[in-house]
mmCIF file of C-alpha atoms in Angstrom:
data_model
loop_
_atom_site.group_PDB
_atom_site.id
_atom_site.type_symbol
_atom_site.label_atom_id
_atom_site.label_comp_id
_atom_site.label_asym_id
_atom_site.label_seq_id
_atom_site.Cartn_x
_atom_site.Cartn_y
_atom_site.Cartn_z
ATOM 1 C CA UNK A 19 7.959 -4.572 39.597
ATOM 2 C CA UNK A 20 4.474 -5.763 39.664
ATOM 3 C CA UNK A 21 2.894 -7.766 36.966
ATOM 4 C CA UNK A 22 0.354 -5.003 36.400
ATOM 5 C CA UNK A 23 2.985 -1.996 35.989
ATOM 6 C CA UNK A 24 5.626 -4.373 33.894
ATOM 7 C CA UNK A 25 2.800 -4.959 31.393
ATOM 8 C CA UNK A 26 2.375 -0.917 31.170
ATOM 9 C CA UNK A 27 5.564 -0.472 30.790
ATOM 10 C CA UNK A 28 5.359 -2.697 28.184
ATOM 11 C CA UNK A 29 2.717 -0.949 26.564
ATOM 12 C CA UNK A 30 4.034 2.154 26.296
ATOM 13 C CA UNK A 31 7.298 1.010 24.604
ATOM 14 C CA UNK A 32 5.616 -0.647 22.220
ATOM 15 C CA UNK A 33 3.210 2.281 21.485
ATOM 16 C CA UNK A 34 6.710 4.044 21.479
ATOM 17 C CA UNK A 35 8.143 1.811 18.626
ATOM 18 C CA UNK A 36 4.284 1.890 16.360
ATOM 19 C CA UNK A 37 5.315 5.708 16.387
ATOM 20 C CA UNK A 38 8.585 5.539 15.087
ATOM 21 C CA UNK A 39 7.914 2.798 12.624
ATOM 22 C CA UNK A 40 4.704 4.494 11.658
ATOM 23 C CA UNK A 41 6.853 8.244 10.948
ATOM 24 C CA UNK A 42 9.090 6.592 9.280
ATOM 25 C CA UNK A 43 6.951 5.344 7.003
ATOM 26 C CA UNK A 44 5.547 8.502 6.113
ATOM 27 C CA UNK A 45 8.902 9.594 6.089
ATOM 28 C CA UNK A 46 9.706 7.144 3.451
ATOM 29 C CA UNK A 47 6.627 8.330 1.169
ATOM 30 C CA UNK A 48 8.077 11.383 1.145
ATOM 31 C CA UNK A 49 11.835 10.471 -0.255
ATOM 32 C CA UNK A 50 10.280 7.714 -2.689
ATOM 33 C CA UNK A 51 8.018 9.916 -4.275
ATOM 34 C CA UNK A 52 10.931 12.453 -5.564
ATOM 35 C CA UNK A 53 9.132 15.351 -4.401
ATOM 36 C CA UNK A 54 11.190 18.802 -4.440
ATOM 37 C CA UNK A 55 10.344 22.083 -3.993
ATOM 38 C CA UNK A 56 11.375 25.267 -6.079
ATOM 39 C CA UNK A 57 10.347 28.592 -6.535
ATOM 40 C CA UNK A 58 8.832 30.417 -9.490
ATOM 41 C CA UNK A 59 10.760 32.814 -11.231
ATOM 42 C CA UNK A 60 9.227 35.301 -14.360
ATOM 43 C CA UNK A 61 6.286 36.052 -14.945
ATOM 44 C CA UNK A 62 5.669 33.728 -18.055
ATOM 45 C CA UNK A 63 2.477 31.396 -16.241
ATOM 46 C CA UNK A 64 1.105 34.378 -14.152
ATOM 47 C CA UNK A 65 -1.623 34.891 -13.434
ATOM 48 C CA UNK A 66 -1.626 31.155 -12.174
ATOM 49 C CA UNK A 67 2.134 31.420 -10.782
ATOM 50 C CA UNK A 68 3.476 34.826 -10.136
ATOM 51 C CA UNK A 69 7.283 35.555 -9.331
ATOM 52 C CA UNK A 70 8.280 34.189 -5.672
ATOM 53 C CA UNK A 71 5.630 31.613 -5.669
ATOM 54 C CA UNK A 72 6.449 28.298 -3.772
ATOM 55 C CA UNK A 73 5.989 24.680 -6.426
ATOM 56 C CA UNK A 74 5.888 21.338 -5.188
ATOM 57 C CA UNK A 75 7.118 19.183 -7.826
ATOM 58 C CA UNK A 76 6.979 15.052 -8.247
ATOM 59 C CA UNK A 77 8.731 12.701 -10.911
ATOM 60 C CA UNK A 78 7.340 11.192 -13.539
ATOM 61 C CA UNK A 79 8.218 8.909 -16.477
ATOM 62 C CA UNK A 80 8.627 10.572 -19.971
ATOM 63 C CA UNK A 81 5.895 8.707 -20.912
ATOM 64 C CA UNK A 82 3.203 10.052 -18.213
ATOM 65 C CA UNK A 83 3.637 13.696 -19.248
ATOM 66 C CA UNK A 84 -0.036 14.894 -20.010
ATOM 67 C CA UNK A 85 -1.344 17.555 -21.768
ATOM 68 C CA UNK A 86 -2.048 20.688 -19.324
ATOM 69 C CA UNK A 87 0.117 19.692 -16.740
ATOM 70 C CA UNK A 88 2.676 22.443 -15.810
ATOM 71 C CA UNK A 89 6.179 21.306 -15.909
ATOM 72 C CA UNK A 90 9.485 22.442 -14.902
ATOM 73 C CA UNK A 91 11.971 21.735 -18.191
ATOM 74 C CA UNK A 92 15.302 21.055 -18.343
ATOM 75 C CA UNK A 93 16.801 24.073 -20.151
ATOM 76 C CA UNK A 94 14.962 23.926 -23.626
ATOM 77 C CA UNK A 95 16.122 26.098 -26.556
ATOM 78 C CA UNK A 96 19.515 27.001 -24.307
ATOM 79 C CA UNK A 97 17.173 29.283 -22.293
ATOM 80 C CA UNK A 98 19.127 29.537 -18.610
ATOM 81 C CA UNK A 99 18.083 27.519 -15.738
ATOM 82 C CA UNK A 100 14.462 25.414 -15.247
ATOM 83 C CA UNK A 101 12.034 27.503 -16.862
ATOM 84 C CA UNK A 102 7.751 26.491 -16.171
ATOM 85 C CA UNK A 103 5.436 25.836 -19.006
ATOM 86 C CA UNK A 104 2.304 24.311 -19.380
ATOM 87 C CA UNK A 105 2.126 21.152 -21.774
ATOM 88 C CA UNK A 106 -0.028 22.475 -24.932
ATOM 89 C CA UNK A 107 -0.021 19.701 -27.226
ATOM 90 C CA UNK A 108 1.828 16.133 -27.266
ATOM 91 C CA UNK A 109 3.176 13.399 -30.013
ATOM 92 C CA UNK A 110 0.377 13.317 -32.534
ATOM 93 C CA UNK A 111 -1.348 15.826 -31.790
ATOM 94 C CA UNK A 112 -2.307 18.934 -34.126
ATOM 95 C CA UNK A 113 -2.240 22.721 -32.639
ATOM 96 C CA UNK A 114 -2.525 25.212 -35.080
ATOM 97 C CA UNK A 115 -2.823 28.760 -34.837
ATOM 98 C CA UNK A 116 -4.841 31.241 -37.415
ATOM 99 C CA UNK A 117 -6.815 34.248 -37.623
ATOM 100 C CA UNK A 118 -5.881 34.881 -33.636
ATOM 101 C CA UNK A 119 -7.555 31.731 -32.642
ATOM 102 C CA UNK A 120 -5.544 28.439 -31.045
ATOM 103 C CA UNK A 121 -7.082 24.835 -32.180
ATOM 104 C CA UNK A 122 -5.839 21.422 -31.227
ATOM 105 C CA UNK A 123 -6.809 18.818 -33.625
ATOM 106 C CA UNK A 124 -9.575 20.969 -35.244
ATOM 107 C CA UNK A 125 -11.307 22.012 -31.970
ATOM 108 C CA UNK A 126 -11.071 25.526 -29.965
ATOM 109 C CA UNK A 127 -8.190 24.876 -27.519
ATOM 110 C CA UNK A 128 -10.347 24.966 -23.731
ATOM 111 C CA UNK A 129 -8.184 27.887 -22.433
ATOM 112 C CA UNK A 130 -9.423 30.211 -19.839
ATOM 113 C CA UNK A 131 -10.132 34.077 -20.954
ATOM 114 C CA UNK A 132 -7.392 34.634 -19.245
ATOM 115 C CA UNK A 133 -4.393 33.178 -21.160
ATOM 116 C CA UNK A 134 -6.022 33.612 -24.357
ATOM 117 C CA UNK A 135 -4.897 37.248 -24.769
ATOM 118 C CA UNK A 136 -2.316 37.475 -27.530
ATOM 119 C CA UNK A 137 -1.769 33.371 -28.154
ATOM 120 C CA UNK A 138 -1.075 34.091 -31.887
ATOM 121 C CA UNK A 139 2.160 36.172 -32.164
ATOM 122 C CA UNK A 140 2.141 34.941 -35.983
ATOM 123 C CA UNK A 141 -0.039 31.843 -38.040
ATOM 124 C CA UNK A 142 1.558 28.520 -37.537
ATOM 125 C CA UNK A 143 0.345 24.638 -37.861
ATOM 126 C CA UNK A 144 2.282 21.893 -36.173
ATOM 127 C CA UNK A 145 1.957 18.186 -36.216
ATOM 128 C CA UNK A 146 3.684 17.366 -32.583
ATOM 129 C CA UNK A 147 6.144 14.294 -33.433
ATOM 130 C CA UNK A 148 5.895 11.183 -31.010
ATOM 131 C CA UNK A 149 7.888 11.364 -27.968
ATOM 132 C CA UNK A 150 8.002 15.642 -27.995
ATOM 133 C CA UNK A 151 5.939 18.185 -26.509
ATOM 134 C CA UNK A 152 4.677 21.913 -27.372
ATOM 135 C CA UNK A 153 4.730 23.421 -24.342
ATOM 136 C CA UNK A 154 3.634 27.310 -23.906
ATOM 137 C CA UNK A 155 3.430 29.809 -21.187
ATOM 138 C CA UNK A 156 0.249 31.324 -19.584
ATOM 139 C CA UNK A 157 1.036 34.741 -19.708
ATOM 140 C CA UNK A 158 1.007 34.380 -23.718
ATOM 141 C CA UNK A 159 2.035 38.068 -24.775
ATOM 142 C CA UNK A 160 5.793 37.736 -23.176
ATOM 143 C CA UNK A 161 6.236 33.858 -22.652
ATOM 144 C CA UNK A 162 9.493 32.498 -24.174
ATOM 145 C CA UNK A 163 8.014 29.102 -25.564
ATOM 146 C CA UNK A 164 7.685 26.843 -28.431
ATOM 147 C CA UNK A 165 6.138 29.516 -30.389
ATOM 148 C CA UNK A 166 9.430 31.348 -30.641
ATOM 149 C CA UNK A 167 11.087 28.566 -31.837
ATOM 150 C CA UNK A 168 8.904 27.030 -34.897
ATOM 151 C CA UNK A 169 12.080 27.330 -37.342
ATOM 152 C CA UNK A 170 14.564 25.587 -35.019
ATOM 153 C CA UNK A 171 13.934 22.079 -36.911
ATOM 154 C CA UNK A 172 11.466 20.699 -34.680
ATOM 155 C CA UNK A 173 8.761 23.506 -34.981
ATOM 156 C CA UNK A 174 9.422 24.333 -31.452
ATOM 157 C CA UNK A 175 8.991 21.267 -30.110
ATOM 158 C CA UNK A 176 10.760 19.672 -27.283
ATOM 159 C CA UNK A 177 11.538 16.280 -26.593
ATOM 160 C CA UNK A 178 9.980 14.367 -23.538
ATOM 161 C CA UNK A 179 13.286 13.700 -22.277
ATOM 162 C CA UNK A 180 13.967 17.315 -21.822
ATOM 163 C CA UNK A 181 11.214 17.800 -19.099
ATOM 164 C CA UNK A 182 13.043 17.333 -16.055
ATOM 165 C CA UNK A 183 10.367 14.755 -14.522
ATOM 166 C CA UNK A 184 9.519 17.776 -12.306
ATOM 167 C CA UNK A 185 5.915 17.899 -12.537
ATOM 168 C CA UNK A 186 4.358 20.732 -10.540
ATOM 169 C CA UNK A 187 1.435 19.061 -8.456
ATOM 170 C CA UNK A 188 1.113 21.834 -6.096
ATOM 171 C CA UNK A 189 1.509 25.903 -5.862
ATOM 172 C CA UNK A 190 0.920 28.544 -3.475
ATOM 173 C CA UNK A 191 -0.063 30.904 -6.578
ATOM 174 C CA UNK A 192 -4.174 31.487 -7.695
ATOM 175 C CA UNK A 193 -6.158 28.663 -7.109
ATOM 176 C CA UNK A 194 -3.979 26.487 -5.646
ATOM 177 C CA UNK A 195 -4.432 22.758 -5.817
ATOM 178 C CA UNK A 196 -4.855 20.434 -3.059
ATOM 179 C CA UNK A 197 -1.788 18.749 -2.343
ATOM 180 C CA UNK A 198 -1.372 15.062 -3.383
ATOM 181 C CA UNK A 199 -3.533 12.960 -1.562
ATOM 182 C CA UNK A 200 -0.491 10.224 -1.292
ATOM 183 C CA UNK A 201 1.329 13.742 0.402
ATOM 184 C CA UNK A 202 -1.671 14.737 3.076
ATOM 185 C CA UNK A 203 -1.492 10.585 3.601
ATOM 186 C CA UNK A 204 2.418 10.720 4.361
ATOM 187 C CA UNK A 205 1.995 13.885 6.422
ATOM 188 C CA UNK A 206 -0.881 12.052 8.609
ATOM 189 C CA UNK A 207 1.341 9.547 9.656
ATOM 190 C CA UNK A 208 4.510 11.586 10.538
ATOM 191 C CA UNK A 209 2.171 13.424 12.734
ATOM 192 C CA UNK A 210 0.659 10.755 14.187
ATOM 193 C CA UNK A 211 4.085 9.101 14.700
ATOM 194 C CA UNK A 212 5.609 11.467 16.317
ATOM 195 C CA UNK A 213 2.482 11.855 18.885
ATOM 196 C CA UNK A 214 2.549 8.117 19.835
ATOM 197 C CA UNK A 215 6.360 8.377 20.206
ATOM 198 C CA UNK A 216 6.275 11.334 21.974
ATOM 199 C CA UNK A 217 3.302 9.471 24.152
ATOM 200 C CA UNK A 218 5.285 6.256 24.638
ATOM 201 C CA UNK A 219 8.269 7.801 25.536
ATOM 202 C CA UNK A 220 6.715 9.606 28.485
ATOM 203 C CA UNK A 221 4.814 6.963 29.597
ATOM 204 C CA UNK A 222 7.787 4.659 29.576
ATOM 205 C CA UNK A 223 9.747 7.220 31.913
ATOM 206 C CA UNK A 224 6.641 8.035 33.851
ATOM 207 C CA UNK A 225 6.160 4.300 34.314
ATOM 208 C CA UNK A 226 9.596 2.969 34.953
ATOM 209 C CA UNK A 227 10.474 6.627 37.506
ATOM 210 C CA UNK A 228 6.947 5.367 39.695
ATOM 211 C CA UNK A 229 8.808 2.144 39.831
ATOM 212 C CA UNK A 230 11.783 3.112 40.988
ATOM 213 C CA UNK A 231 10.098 5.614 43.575
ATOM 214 C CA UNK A 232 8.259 2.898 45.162
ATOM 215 C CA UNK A 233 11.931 0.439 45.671
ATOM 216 C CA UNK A 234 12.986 3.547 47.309
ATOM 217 C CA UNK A 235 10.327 3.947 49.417
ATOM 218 C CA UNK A 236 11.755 2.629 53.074
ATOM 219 C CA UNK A 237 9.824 -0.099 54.297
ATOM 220 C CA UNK A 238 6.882 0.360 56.988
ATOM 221 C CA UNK A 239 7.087 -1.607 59.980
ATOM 222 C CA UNK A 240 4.121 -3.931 60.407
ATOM 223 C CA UNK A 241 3.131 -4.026 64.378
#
């Protein structure tokens, strides 16, 4: 094989291998970064997630829970399955309820008009202990949350450790976010992995078949 075609050939397996290490890489992002995905069931956060609504979820430490993140918990109060709430208030904080109105720490709680409607089933004032949360439901006239359960000895609270990890970073319900930029980063390399492999391969067999082609090719008598 000519010097010329051998170093080709070289080439293209090596642009071959950059695509395999460079999807697998991607690849790895994926599985490191615990992502799962579920599917929303209730109506308890609409109108942000409705019934049948695709989540993307990631893990996270107990202690990197933030307030208004929406989380997937671990079966709080006994209530079947991985119910989704939205973290209201965390350890130290104040939330208090009265006269219809939801504070945190003194100040109007930012809601949007739209999950405002019915916050204050009944006047309550909680202190959230360190390490617990007081999560609540969008949809505030029927959610199940901690303001069902301010008489269970915690004042409805629920401990860190009972958030699964499962941190929704990404719906297909109103206003979806973006997806994680580490995610679209992960994706852009499986793509482009599987293009250069796809490329290498085929110029590899391309290469390597004009090769053999050519020691076929009878010889032509010189006169």
């Amino acid at each position: 094989m000519p010097k010329r075609r051998a170093r080709g050939l070289w080439f293209a397996v090596a642009v071959a291998v950059a695509g395999i290490l460079c999807g697998a890489l991607g690849l790895s992002v994926v599985l490191t970064g615990g992502y799962s995905v579920h599917r929303m069931d209730g109506t308890a956060m609409e109108p942000a997630l409705r019934p049948g609504d695709r989540m993307l979820a990631d893990k996270v430490a107990a202690s990197d829970v933030r307030r208004g993140e929406i989380y997937i918990a671990d079966s709080p109060w006994g209530l079947r399955g991985s119910p989704v709430f939205r973290v209201t208030a965390l350890g130290g904080q104040r939330i208090t309820c009265a006269d219809g109105r939801l504070s945190l720490d003194g100040q109007p709680l930012d809601d949007p008009a739209d999950r405002q409607s019915d916050t204050c089933r009944r006047d309550f004032d909680v202190t959230v202990p360190p390490g617990r949360a007081f999560l609540m439901g969008d949809r505030r006239a029927t959610a199940t949350d901690s303001r069902l359960h301010l008489d269970d000895g915690h004042q409805g609270t629920v401990d860190l450790a009972a958030l699964t990890g499962d941190r929704v970073v990404w719906h297909s319900g109103n206003d979806s976010p973006a997806l994680p930029g580490k995610l679209i980063g992960a994706a852009l390399l499986m793509v482009l992995g599987a293009l250069l492999t796809v490329f290498g391969v085929l110029g590899s067999v391309v290469i390597a078949s004009f090769a053999a082609a050519r020691r076929r090719a009878p010889a032509v008598p010189l006169d």
